[in-house]
mmCIF file of C-alpha atoms in Angstrom:
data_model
loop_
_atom_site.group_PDB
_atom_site.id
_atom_site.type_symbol
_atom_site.label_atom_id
_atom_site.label_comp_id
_atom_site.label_asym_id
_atom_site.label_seq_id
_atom_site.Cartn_x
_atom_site.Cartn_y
_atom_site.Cartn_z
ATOM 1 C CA UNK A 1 3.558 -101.589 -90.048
ATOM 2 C CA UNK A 2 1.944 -103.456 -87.417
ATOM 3 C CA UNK A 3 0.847 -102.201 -84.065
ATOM 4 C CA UNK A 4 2.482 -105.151 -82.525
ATOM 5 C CA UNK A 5 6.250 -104.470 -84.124
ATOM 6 C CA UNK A 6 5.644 -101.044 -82.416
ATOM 7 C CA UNK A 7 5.304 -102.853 -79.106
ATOM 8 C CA UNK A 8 8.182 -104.738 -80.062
ATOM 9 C CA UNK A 9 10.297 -101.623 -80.662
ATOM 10 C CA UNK A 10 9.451 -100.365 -77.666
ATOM 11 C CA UNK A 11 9.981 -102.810 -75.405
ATOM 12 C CA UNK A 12 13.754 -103.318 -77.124
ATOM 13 C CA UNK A 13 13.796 -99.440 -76.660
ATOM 14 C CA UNK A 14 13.336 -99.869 -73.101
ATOM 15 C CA UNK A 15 15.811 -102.667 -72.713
ATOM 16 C CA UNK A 16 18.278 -100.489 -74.151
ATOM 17 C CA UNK A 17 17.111 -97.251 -71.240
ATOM 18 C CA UNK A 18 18.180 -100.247 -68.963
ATOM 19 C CA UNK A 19 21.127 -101.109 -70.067
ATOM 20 C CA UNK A 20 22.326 -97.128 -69.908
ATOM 21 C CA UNK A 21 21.016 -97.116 -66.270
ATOM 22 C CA UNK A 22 23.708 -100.041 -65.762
ATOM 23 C CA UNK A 23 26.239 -98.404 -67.611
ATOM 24 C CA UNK A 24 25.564 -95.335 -65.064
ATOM 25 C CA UNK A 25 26.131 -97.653 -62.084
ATOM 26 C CA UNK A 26 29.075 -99.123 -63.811
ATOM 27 C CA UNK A 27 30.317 -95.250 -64.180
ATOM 28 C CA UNK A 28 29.243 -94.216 -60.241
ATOM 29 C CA UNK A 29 31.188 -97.422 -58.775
ATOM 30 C CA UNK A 30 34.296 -96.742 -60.608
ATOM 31 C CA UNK A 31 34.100 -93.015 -59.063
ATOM 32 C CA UNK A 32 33.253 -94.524 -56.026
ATOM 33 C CA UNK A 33 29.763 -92.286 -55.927
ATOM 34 C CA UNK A 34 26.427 -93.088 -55.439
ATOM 35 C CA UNK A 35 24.519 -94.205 -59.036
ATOM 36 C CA UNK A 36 21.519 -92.968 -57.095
ATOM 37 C CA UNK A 37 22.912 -89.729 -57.490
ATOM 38 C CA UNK A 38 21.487 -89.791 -61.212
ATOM 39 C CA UNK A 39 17.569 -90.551 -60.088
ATOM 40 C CA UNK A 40 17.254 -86.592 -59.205
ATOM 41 C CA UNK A 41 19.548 -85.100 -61.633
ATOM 42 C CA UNK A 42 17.930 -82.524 -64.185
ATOM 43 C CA UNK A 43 19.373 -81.293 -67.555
ATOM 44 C CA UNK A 44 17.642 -77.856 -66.302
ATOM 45 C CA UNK A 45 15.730 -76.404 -62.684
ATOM 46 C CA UNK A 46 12.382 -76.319 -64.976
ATOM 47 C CA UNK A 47 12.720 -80.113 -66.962
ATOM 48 C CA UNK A 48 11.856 -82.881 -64.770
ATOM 49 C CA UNK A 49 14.803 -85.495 -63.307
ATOM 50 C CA UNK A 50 15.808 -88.774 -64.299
ATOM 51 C CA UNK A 51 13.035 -90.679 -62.664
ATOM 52 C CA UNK A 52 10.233 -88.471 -64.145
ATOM 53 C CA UNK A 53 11.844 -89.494 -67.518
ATOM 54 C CA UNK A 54 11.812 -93.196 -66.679
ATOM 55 C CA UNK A 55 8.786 -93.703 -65.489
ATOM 56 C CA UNK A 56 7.243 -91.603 -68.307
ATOM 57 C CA UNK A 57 8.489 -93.531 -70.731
ATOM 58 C CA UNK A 58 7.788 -96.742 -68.890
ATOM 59 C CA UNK A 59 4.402 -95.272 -68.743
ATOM 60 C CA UNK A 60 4.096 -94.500 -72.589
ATOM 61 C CA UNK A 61 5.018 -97.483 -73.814
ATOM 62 C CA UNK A 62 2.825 -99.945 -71.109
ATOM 63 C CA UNK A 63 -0.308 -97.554 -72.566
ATOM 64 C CA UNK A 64 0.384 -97.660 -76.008
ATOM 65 C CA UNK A 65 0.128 -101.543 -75.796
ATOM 66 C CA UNK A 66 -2.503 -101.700 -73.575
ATOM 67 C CA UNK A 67 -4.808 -98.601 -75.536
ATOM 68 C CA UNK A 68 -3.925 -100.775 -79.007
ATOM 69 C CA UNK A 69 -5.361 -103.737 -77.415
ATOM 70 C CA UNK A 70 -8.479 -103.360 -75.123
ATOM 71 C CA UNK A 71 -6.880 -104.270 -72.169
ATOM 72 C CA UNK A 72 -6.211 -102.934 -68.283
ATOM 73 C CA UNK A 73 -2.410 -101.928 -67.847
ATOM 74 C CA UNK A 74 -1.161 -102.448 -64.521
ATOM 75 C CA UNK A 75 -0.747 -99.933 -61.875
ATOM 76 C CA UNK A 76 2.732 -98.431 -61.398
ATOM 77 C CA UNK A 77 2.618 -95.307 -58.446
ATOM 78 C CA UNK A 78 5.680 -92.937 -59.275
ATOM 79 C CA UNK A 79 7.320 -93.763 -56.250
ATOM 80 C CA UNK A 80 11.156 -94.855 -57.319
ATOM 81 C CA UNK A 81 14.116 -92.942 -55.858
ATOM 82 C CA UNK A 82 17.008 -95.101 -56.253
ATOM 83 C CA UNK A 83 18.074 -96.638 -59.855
ATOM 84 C CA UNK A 84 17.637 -100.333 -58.841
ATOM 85 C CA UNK A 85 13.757 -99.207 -58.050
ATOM 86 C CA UNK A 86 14.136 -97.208 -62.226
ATOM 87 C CA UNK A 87 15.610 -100.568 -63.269
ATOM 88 C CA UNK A 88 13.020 -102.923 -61.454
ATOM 89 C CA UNK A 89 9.937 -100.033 -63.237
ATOM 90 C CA UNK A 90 11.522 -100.879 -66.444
ATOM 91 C CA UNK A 91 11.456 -104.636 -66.414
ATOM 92 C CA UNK A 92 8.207 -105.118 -64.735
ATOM 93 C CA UNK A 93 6.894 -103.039 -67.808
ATOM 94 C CA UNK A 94 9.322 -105.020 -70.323
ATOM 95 C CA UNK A 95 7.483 -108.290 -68.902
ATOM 96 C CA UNK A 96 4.281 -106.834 -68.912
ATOM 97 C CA UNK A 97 4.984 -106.081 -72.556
ATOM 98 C CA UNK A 98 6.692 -109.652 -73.387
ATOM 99 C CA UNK A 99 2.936 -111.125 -72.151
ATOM 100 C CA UNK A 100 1.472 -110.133 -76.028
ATOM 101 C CA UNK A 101 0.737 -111.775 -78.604
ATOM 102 C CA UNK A 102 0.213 -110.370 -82.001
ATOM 103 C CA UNK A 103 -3.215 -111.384 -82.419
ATOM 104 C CA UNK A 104 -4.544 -109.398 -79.690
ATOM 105 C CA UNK A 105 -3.516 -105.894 -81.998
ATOM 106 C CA UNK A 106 -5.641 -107.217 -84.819
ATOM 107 C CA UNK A 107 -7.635 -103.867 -86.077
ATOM 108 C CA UNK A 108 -5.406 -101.480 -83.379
ATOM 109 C CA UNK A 109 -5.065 -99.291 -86.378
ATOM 110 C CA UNK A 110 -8.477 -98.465 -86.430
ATOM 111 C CA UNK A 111 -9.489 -98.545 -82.896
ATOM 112 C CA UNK A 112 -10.613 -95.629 -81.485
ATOM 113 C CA UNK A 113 -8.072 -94.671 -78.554
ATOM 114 C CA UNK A 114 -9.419 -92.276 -75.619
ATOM 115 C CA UNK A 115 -6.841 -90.537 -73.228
ATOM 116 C CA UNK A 116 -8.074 -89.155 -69.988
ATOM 117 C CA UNK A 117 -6.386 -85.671 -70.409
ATOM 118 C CA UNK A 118 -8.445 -85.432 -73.621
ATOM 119 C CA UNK A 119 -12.121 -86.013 -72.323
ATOM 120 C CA UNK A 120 -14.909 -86.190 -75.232
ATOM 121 C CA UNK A 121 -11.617 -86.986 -77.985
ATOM 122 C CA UNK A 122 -10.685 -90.096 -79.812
ATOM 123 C CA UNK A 123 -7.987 -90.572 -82.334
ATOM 124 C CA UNK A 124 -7.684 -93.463 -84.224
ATOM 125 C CA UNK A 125 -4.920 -96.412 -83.725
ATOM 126 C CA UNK A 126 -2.446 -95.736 -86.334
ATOM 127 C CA UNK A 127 -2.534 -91.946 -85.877
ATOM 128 C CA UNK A 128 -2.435 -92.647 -81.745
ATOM 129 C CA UNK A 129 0.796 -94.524 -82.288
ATOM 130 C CA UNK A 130 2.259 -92.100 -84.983
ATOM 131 C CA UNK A 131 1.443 -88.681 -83.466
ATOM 132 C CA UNK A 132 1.544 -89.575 -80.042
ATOM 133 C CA UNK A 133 2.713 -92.642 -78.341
ATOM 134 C CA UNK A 134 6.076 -92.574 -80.585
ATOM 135 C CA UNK A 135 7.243 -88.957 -80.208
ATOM 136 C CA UNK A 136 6.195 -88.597 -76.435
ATOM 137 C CA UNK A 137 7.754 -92.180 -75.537
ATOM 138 C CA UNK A 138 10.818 -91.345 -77.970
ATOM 139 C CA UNK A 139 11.083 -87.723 -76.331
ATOM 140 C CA UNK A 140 11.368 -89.488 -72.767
ATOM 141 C CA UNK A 141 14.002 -91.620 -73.594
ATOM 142 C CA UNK A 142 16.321 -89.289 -74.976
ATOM 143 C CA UNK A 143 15.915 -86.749 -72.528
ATOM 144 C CA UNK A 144 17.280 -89.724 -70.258
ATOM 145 C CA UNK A 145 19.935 -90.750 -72.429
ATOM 146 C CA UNK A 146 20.656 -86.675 -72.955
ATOM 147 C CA UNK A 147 20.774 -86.614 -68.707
ATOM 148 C CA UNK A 148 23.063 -89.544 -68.450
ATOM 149 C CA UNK A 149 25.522 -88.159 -71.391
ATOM 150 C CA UNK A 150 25.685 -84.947 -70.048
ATOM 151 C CA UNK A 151 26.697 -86.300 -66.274
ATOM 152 C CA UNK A 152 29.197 -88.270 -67.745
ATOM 153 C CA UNK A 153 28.198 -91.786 -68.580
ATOM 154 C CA UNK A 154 29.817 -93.287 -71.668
ATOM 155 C CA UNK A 155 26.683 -93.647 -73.732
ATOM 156 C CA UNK A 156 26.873 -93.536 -77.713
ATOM 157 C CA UNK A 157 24.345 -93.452 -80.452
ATOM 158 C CA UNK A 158 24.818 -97.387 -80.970
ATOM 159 C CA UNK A 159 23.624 -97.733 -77.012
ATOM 160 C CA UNK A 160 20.317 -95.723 -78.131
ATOM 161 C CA UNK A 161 19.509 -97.822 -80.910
ATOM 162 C CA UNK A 162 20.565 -100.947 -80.287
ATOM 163 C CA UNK A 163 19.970 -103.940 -82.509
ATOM 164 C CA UNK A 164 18.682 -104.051 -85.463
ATOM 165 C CA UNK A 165 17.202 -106.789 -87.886
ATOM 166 C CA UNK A 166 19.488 -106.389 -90.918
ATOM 167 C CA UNK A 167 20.082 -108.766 -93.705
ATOM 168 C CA UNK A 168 22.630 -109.800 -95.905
ATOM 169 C CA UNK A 169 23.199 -109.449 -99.697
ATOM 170 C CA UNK A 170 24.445 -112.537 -101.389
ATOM 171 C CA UNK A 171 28.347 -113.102 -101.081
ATOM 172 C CA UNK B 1 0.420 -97.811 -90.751
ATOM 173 C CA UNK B 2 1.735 -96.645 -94.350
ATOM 174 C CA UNK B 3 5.570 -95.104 -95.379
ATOM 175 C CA UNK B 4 3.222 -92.121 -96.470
ATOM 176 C CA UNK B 5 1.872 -91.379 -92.997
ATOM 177 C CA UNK B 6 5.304 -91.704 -91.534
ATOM 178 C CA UNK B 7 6.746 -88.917 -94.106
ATOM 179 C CA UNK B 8 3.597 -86.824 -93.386
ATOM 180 C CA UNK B 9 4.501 -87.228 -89.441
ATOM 181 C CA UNK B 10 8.716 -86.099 -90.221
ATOM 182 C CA UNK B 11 7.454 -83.425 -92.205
ATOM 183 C CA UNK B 12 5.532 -81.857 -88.890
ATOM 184 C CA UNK B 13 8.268 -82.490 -86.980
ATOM 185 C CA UNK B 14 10.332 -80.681 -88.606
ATOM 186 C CA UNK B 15 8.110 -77.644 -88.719
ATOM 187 C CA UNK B 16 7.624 -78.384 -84.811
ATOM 188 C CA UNK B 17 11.782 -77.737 -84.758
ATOM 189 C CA UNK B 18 11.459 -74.644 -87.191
ATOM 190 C CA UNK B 19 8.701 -73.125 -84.384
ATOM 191 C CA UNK B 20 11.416 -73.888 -81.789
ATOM 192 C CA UNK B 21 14.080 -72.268 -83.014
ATOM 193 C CA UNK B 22 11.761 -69.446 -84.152
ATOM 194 C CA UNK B 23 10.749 -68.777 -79.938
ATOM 195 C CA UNK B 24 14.909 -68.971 -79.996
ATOM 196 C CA UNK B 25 14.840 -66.008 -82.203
ATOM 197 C CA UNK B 26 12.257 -64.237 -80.240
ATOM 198 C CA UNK B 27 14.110 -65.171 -77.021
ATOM 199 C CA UNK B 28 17.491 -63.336 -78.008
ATOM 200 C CA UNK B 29 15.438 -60.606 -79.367
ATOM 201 C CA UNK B 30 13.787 -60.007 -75.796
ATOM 202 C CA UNK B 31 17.565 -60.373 -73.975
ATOM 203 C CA UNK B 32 19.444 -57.871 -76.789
ATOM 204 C CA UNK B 33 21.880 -60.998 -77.841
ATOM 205 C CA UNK B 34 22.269 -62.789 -81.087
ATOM 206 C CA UNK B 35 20.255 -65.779 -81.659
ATOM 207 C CA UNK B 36 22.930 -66.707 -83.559
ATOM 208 C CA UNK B 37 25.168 -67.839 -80.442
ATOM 209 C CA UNK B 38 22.173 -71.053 -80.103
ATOM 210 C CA UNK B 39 23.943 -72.349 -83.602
ATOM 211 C CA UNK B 40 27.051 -74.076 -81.461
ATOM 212 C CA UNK B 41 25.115 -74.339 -78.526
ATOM 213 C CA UNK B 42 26.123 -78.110 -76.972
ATOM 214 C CA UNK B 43 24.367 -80.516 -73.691
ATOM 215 C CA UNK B 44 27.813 -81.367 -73.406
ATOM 216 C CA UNK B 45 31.350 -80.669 -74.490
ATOM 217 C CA UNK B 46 31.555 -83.959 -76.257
ATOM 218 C CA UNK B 47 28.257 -84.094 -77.463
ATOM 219 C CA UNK B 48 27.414 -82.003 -81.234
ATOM 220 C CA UNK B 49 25.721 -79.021 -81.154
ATOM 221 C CA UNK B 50 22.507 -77.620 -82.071
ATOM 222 C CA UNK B 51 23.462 -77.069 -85.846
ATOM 223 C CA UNK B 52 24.038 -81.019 -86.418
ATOM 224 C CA UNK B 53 21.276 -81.644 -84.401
ATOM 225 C CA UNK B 54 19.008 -80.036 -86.836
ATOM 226 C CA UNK B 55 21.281 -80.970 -89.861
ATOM 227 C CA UNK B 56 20.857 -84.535 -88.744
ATOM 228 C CA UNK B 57 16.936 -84.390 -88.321
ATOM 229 C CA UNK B 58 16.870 -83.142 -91.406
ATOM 230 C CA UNK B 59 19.040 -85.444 -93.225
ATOM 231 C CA UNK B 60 16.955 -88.216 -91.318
ATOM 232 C CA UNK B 61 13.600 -87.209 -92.950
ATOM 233 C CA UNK B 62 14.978 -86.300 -96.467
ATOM 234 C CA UNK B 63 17.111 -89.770 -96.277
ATOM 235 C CA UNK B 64 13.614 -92.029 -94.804
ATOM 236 C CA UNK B 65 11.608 -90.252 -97.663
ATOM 237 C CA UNK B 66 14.456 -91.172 -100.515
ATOM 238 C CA UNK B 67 15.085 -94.110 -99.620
ATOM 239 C CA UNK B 68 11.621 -95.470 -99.317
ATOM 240 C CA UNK B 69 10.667 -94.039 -102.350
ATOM 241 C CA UNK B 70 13.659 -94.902 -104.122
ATOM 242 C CA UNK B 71 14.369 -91.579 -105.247
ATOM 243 C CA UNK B 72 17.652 -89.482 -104.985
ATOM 244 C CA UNK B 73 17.800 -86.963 -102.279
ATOM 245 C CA UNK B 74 18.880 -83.335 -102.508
ATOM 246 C CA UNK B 75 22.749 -82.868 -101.392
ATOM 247 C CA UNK B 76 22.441 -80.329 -98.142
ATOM 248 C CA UNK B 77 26.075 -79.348 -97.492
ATOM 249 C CA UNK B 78 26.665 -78.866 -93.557
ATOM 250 C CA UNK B 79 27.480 -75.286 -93.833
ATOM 251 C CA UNK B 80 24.618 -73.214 -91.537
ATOM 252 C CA UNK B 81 26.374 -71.109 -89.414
ATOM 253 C CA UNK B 82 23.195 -68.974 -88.215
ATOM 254 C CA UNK B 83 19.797 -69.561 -86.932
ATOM 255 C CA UNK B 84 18.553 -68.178 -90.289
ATOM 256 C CA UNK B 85 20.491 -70.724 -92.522
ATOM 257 C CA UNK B 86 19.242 -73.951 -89.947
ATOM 258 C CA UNK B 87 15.420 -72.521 -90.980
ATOM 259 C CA UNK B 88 15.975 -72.726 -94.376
ATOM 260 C CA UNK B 89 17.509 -75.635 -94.219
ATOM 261 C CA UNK B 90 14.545 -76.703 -92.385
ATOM 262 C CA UNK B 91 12.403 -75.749 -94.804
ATOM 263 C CA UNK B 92 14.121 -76.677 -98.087
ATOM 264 C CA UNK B 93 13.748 -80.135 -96.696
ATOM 265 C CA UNK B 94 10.162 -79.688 -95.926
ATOM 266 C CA UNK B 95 9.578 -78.585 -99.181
ATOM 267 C CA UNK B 96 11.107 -81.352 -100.358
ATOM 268 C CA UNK B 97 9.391 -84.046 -98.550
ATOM 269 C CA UNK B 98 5.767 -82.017 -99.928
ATOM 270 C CA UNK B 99 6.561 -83.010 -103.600
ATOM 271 C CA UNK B 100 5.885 -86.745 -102.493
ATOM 272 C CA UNK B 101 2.474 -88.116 -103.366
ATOM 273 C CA UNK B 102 1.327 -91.043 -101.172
ATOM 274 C CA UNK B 103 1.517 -93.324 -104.555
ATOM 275 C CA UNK B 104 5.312 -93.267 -104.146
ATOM 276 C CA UNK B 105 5.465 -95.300 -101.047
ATOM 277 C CA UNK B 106 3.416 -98.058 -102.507
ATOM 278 C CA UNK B 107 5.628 -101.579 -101.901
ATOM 279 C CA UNK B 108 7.910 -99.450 -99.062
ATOM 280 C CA UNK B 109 7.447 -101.983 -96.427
ATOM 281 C CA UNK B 110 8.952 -104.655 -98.138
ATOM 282 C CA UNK B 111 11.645 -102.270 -100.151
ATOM 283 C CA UNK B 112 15.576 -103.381 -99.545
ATOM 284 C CA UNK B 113 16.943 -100.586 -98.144
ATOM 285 C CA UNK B 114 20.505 -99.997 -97.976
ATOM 286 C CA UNK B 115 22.465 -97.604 -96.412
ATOM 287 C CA UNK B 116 26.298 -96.368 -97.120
ATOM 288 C CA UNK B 117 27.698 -97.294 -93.515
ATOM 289 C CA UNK B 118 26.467 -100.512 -93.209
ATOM 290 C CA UNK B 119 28.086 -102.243 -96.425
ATOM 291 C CA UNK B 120 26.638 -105.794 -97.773
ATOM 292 C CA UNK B 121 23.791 -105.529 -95.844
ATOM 293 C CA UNK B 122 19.598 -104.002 -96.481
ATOM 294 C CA UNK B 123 16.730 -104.061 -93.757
ATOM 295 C CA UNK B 124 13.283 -103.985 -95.443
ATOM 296 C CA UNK B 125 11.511 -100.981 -95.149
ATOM 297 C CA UNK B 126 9.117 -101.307 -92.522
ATOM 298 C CA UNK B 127 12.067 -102.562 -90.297
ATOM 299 C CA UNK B 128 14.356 -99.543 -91.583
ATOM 300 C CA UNK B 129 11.409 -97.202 -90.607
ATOM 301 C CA UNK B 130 10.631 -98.204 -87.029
ATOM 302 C CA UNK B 131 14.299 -99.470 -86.219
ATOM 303 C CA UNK B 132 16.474 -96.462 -87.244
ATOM 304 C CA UNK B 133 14.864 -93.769 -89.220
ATOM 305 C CA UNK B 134 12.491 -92.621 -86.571
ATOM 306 C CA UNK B 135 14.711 -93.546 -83.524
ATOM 307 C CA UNK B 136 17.163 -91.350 -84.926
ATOM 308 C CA UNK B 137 15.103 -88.783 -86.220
ATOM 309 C CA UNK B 138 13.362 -88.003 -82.811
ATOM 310 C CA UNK B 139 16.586 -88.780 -80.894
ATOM 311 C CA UNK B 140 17.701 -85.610 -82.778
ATOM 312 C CA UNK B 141 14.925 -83.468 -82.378
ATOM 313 C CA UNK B 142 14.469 -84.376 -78.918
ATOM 314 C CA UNK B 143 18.064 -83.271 -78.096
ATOM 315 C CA UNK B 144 17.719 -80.129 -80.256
ATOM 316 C CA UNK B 145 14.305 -79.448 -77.885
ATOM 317 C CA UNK B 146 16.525 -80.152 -74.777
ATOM 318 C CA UNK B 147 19.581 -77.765 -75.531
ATOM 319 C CA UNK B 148 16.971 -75.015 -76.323
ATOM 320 C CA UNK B 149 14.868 -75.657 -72.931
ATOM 321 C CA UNK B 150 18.505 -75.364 -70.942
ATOM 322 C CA UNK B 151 19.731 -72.657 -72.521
ATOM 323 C CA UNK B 152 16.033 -70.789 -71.354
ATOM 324 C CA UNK B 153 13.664 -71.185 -74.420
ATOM 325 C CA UNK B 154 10.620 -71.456 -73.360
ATOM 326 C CA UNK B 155 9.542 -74.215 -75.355
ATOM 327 C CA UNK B 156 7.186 -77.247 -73.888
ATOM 328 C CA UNK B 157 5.612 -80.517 -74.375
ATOM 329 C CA UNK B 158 2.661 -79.274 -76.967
ATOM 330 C CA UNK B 159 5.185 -77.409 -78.948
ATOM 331 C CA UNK B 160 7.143 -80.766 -79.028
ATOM 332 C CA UNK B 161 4.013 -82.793 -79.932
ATOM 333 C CA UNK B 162 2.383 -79.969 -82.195
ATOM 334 C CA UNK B 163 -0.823 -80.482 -83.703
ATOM 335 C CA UNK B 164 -2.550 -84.226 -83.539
ATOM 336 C CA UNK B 165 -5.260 -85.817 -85.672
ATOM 337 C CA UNK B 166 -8.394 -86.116 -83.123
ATOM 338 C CA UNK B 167 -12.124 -86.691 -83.179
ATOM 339 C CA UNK B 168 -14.696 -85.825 -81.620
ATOM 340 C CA UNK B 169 -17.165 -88.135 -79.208
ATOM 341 C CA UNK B 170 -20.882 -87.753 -80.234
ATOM 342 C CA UNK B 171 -22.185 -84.744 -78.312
#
């Protein structure tokens, strides 16, 4: 499995985050509340809000592809508070994403991947995307789409994961 | 990145989730209630509770393994009830994903797999992998994670993570 179809998979990932942030304005209009409402909300006091969860996993998958490749990912400051800022995060990241091209993950498997928070550590490529990147970018994404489902928003497990490339046996 | 690696990375997960509802254990113990009462424990009323969460997780790994292997699968009836029957559950299913050799995934990526709701149709392996088997496996973790950290578990990020293949710089 290619580091690049990971990058794909994410960024479709974070299309779909997008699209539940809509359907959470769609839901706040038609109670005639604010949709910012959501940016703050918590599943619990200790777990971080919405936005945390956004930009985290905005933040995950912007590093994995820019760790797999060699190259400088661009500076995002946690500073949304409303969910047109959350939305705006998550396509600047889906664009910054869309600007790949395959050949710039050749040997990402083995690369050796450093992480600030774990000074004088490497891990290789494939084990960087499997053990890390994956579960902590999946984790932040369902704990959003947890928040949203819990406040009310008419989410489903289809919403989460979106489409898929499926084909068909012969007639 | 091989099918192996991916069954390998499940198979921690799921130990990850037995740890977590192990500190749930230890939790109840400490307040003089029954850890038992976690078993139905829901984010929401119309969202499933914490025994389909882990049944699903670990119908998600024993299912990926299977079917990339092209081997039959173990019937788990969804009868837990306690936090005792979800950990062996757990680790009947973690037992069963050991017995794999890496030799067994060889040709996975490009295996037809098919699956019994989506009729007429495959997705190759590699697609089946990092479209819907892991989506949906961490989706249910993650939510398992979350409905222990609100009901007071005290359960974080490195216990979601768990232990990560690293090396170390030249001293």
């Amino acid at each position: 499995m290619s580091a690049y179809s990971n990058v794909l998979q994410v960024t479709k990932m974070l299309r779909n985050l997008d699209a539940w942030l809509g359907k959470a304005e769609e839901y706040a209009e038609a109670k005639g509340s604010s949709a910012d409402d959501f940016v703050g909300f918590r599943l619990t006091p200790d777990m971080r809000p919405l936005s945390f969860q956004v930009q985290s996993a905005c933040d995950g998958a912007k590093f994995m592809a820019s760790r797999l490749s060699g190259t400088d990912a661009p500076n995002h400051p946690d500073t949304e508070t409303t969910m047109a800022e959350l939305r705006q995060r998550i396509n600047a990241v889906v664009d910054f994403l869309g600007g790949f091209s395959e050949d710039q993950f050749e040997g990402a498997d083995a690369r050796e991947v450093r992480m600030s928070f774990l000074p004088g550590k490497w891990a290789r490529g494939d084990d960087y995307v499997r053990e890390m990147a994956l579960p902590n970018f999946y984790f932040h994404v369902t704990t959003a789409y947890d928040l949203l489902r819990m406040a009310g928003v008419s989410v489903g497990k289809r919403d989460f994961i979106g489409s898929i490339n499926l084909h068909d046996d012969p007639a």
